[in-house]
Amino acid sequence: MATDFPNSPANGATHTFGGTTYTYSTSVGAWTAASSGGGGGASVTVSETAPSSPAEGDLWFDPSVLKTFVYYNDGTANQWVQSNPTGSGGGGSAGASVTASDTAPSSPSAGDLWYKSDTNALYVYYNDGDSSQWVGVSGPAGATGAAGATGATGATGPAGATGVISNLDTWRITSDITSDAVPITTWSNAAAYTTLQPTLGTAMSHSSGLFTFPATGYWEVQFFAQWDISGNDNMNIGIQCYESDGTTLRTISQATVGDSSYLKQINLTSYLNITNVSTQKVQFYTNSISNASLEGDSTRDKTYVVFKRIAASV
């Protein structure tokens, strides 16, 4: 059934035919069908590859070869059949042409197809008996849909060991020790005497020779001992720590120094993995003293210990 499109339409003029409303665009020079949300007739696809799930009567325009195909069932099988062959055998006339261009062909004939390449729209040149015009058979691609919601954030991985020193604390003995002391109890925090040796982070707690750590972690513990030896002697110093059960006391490191009539310096360093601050406490000792004294001073470091938290517990 033919339809009579208005002659010399103005931009935005509309014409309804077969349930479809067409709108005239002076910028395109063609009637374009409005898109519809409902189902309906055959679809038109513009692509270099055939549609994957076509229905009978669907149109497919292949811009790579400028040909249009219709999906056709001959009673035996479905196939894409070229709808506008560009030539004929023998002396027959040529079929409708297909033009791919941003602008409409200048001298079209009824039945010609124009693929508007800048908007991916397909038009057919139609004569309704009074006038000829380009009528859209497929619109340009619709706008890109809104982005989907952001997926849920994945689970946070385990934290790595902290590599920054978070605690640093220095304690010293304030007077000489001339006999065995297990543990040594005469400790004073160096930060209490001078602002030049402040505690970094929370300080260690001390009671009756036992030091309590302010936080779990991997700790470096150093013991620096200065001796004044007045005669032949061999003295010991050591670092001891309780296991997590709070009752098993381990000697972690020990050293011996001996000579006659000399000042001597001896150092110990241990690394402790502290996982329970309530039970894992540390102490320092000296023994086997007979002709020597372990030097102490309330104003400077002679015999002293340093606590340094270097990482999280492992």
Coordinates of C-alpha atoms in Angstrom, one line a residue, residues 169-175 177 184-194 197 199 203-211 284 295-307:
D169 CA 63.0 3.7 74.8
T170 CA 66.3 3.9 76.7
W171 CA 66.9 3.0 80.4
R172 CA 70.1 3.2 82.5
I173 CA 71.3 2.0 85.9
T174 CA 71.9 4.9 88.2
S175 CA 74.6 3.5 90.5
I177 CA 76.6 -2.8 90.9
I184 CA 69.0 -5.9 87.9
T185 CA 66.5 -3.6 89.5
T186 CA 68.1 -0.1 89.6
W187 CA 66.8 1.2 86.3
S188 CA 65.8 4.8 85.4
N189 CA 64.3 6.0 82.2
A190 CA 66.8 8.3 80.3
A191 CA 64.0 10.5 79.1
A192 CA 63.4 11.6 82.7
Y193 CA 66.8 13.3 82.9
T194 CA 67.1 15.1 79.5
Q197 CA 66.7 11.4 74.8
T199 CA 60.9 8.2 74.3
A203 CA 57.5 3.9 77.0
M204 CA 58.3 0.5 78.5
S205 CA 57.0 -0.2 82.0
H206 CA 59.4 -1.3 84.7
S207 CA 58.8 -3.0 88.1
S208 CA 61.3 -4.8 90.3
G209 CA 63.6 -5.6 87.3
L210 CA 60.8 -6.7 84.9
F211 CA 60.1 -4.7 81.8
F284 CA 68.6 -8.2 82.6
E295 CA 79.2 1.1 86.1
G296 CA 76.1 3.2 86.7
D297 CA 75.3 6.9 86.4
S298 CA 72.0 8.8 86.7
T299 CA 73.1 11.6 84.3
R300 CA 74.6 9.6 81.4
D301 CA 74.5 6.2 79.7
K302 CA 77.2 3.9 81.0
T303 CA 75.3 0.7 81.5
Y304 CA 72.0 0.9 79.7
V305 CA 69.4 -0.9 77.7
V306 CA 67.5 0.1 74.5
F307 CA 64.1 -1.1 73.4

